[in-house]
Coordinates of C-alpha atoms and ligand atoms in Angstrom, one line a residue:
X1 CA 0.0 0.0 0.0
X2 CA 1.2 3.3 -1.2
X3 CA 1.6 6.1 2.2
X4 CA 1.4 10.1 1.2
X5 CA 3.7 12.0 3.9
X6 CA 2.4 15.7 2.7
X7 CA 5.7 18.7 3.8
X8 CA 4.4 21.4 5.7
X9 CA 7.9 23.4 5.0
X10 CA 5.4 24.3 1.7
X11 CA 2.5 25.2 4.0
X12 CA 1.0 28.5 5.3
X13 CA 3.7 28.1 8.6
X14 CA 1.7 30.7 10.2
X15 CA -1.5 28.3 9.8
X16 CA 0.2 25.4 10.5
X17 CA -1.9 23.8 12.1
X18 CA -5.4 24.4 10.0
X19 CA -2.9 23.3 7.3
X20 CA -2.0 20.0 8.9
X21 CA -5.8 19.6 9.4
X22 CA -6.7 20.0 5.8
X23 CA -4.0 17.3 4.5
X24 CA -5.7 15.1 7.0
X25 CA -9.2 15.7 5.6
X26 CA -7.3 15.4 1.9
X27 CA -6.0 11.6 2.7
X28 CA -2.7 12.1 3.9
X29 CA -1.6 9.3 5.4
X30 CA 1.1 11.2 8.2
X31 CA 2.9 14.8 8.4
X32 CA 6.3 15.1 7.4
X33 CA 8.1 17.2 10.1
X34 CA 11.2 19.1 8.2
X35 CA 13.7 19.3 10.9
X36 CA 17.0 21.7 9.9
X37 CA 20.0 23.2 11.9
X38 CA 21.6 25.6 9.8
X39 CA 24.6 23.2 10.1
X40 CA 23.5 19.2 8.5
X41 CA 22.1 21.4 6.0
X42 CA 22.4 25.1 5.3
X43 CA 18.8 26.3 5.8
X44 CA 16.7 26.4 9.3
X45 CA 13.2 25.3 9.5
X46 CA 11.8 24.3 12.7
X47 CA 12.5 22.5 15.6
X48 CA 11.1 21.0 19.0
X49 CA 8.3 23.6 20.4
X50 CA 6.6 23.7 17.2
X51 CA 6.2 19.5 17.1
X52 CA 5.0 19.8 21.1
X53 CA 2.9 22.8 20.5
X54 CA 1.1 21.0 17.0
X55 CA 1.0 17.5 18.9
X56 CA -1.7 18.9 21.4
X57 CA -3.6 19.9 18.6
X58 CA -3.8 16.4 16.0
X59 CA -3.1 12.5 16.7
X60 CA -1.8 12.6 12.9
X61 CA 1.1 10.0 12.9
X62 CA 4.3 12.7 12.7
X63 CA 6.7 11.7 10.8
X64 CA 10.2 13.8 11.7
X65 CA 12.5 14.2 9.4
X66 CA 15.7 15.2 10.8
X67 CA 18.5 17.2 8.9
X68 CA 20.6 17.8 12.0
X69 CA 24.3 17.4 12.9
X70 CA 25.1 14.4 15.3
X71 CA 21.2 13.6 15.8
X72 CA 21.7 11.0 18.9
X73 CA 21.8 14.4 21.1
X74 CA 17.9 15.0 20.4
X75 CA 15.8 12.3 19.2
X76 CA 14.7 11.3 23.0
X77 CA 13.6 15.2 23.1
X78 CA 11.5 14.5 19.5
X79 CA 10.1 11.8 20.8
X80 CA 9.5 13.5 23.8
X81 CA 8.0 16.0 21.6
X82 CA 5.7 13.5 19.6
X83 CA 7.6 12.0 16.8
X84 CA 6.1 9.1 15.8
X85 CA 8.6 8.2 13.0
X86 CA 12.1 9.5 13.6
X87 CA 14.0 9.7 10.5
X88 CA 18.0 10.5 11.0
X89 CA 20.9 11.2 8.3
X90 CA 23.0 8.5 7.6
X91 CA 25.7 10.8 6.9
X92 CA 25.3 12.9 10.3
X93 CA 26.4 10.6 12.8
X94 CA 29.4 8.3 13.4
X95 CA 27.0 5.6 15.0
X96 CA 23.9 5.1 13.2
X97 CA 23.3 1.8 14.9
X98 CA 23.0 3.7 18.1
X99 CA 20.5 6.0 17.0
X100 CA 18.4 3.3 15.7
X101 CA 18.6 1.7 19.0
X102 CA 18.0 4.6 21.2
X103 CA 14.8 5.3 19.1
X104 CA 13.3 1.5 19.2
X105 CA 14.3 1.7 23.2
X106 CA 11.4 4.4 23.5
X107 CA 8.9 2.4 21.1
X108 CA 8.7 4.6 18.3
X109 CA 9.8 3.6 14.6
X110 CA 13.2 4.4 13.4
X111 CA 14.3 5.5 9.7
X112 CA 17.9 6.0 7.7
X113 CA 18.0 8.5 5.3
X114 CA 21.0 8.7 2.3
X115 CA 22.0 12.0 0.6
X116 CA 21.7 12.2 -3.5
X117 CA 25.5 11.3 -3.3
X118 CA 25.5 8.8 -1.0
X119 CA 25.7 4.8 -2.2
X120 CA 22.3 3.5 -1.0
X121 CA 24.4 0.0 0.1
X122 CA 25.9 2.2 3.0
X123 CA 23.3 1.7 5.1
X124 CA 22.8 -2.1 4.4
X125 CA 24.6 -2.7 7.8
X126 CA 21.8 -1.2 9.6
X127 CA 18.7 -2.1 7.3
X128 CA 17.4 -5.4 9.7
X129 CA 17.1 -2.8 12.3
X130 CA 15.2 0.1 10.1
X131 CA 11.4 0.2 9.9
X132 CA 12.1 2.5 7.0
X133 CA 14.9 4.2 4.9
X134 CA 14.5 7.5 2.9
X135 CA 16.2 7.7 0.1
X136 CA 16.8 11.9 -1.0
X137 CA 15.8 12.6 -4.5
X138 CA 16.8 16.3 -4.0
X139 CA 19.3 18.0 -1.8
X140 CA 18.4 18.2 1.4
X141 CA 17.6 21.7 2.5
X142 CA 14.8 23.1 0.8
X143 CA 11.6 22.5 -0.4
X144 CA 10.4 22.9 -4.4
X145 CA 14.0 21.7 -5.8
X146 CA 13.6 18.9 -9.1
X147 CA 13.9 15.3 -8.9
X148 CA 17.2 13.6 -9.3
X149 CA 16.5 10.7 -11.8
X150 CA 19.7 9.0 -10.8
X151 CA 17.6 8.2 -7.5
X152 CA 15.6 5.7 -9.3
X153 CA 18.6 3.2 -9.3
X154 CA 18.8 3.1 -6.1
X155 CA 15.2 2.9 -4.8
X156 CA 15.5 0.0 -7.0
X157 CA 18.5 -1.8 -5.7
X158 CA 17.2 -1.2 -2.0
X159 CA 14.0 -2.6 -3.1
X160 CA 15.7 -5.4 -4.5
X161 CA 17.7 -6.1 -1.3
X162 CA 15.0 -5.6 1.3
X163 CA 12.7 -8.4 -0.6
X164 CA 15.8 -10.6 -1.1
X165 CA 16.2 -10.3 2.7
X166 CA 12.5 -10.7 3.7
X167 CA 12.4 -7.3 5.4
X168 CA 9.1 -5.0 5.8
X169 CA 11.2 -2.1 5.9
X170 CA 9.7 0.6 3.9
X171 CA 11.2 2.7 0.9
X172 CA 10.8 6.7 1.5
X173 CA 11.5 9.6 -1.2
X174 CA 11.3 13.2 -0.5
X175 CA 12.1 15.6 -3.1
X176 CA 10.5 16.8 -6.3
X177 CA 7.5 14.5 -6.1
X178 CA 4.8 15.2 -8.2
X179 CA 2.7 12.8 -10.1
X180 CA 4.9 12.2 -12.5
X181 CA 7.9 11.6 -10.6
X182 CA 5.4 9.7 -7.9
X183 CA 4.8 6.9 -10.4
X184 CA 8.2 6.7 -11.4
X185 CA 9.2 5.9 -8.0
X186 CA 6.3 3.6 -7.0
X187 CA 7.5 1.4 -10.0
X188 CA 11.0 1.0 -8.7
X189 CA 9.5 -0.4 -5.6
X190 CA 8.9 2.8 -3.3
X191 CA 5.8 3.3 -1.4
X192 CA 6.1 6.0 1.0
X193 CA 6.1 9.7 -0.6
X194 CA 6.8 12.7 1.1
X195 CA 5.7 15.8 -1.6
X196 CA 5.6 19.3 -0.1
X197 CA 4.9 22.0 -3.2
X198 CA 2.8 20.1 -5.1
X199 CA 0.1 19.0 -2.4
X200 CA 0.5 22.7 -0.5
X201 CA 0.3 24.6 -4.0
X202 CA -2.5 22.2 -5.1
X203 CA -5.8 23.9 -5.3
X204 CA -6.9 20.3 -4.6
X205 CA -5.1 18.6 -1.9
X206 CA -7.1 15.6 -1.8
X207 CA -6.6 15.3 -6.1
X208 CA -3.2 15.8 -5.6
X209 CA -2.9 13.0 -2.9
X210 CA -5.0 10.4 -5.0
X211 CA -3.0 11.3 -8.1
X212 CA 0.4 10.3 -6.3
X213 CA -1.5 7.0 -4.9
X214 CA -3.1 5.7 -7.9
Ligands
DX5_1 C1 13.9 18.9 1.7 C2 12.8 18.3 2.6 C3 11.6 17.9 1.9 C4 10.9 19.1 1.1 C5 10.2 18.5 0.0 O1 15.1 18.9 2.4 O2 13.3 17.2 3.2 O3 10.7 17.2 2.7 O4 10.0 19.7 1.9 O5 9.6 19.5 -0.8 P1 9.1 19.3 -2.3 O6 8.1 18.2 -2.3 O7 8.6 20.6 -2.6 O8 10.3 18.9 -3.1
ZN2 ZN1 11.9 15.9 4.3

């Protein structure tokens, strides 16, 4: 089953939370929570008041997307804050294992995310103990950027090694998703889709969520 993780760094942030309502009434299966620190990537977005304050306010499944430097000092205080899904950069920590363990220690689900530039089979080490890996199709840092193509061969080489190993884990992408891009992906085996711009600048959210699931 295909998942729609709609980006609220495209939203109305000032309305944040009638925006996160409205995806909800649109189909969206979770929020994706943009985490950035000026330093993992160059841009700042928003961080742990903002997930407390909106989890009073919706039981949507919150799926947190970290783009932080050395992210083993805060997921406890994500989780704290209402992460459901707590998704980390591969590339930002010297101990990925570790993160995946502290996460699964407070019951929530754990995710790997690679760069553009980073060889998918880097994180094959650590994929019996993912519940999901997210694979970049853009740069991390900002929303409305266009898909890298290149991604396709590795969602497809992950997809190939998580069914040769038996695994549920599943397959994220972030970056450039439309509906085109959305059905390229989905046919290399991906079926979790973050899209920010082009849900948010839909005039139809709930067309443009059925149009990446078809
Ligand atoms: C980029 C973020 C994405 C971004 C996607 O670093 O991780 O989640 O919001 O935005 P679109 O869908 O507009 O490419
Ligand atoms: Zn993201």
């Amino acid at each position: 089953m295909i998942k729609v993780s709609p980006s609220v760094l495209a939203c109305d942030l000032s309305r944040l939370l009638d925006e996160v309502k409205s995806i909800e009434a649109a189909g969206a299966d979770m929020v994706h929570l943009d985490v950035m620190d000026g330093m993992f990537v160059t841009n700042i977005s928003f961080g742990l008041p903002v997930i407390a304050s909106l989890r009073k306010n919706t039981d949507m499944f919150f799926d947190v997307h970290l783009m932080i430097d050395r992210p083993e000092r805060y997921v406890d205080r994500f989780i704290e804050a209402g992460a459901d899904l707590v998704t980390f950069h591969y590339e930002a920590t010297d101990d990925p294992e570790s993160v995946l363990d502290i996460i699964h220690t407070r019951g929530k689900k754990a995710g790997i995310s690679v760069k553009p530039g980073t060889p998918v089979e880097d994180i094959y080490p650590f994929l019996n103990k993912c519940d999901l890996v997210l694979v970049m199709t853009v740069e991390p840092g900002y929303g409305g950027q266009a898909f890298i193509p290149e991604s396709l061969k590795k969602i497809e080489s992950l997809r190939q090694e998580i069914d040769k190993r038996g695994l549920a884990v599943d397959i994220q992408v972030d970056g450039g998703i439309n509906a085109e891009t959305a059905e390229m992906v989905k046919n290399v085996g991906a079926n979790n889709l973050v899209a920010g711009s082009y849900i948010f600048k839909s005039s139809d959210r709930k067309n443009a969520i059925d149009l990446i699931k078809k």
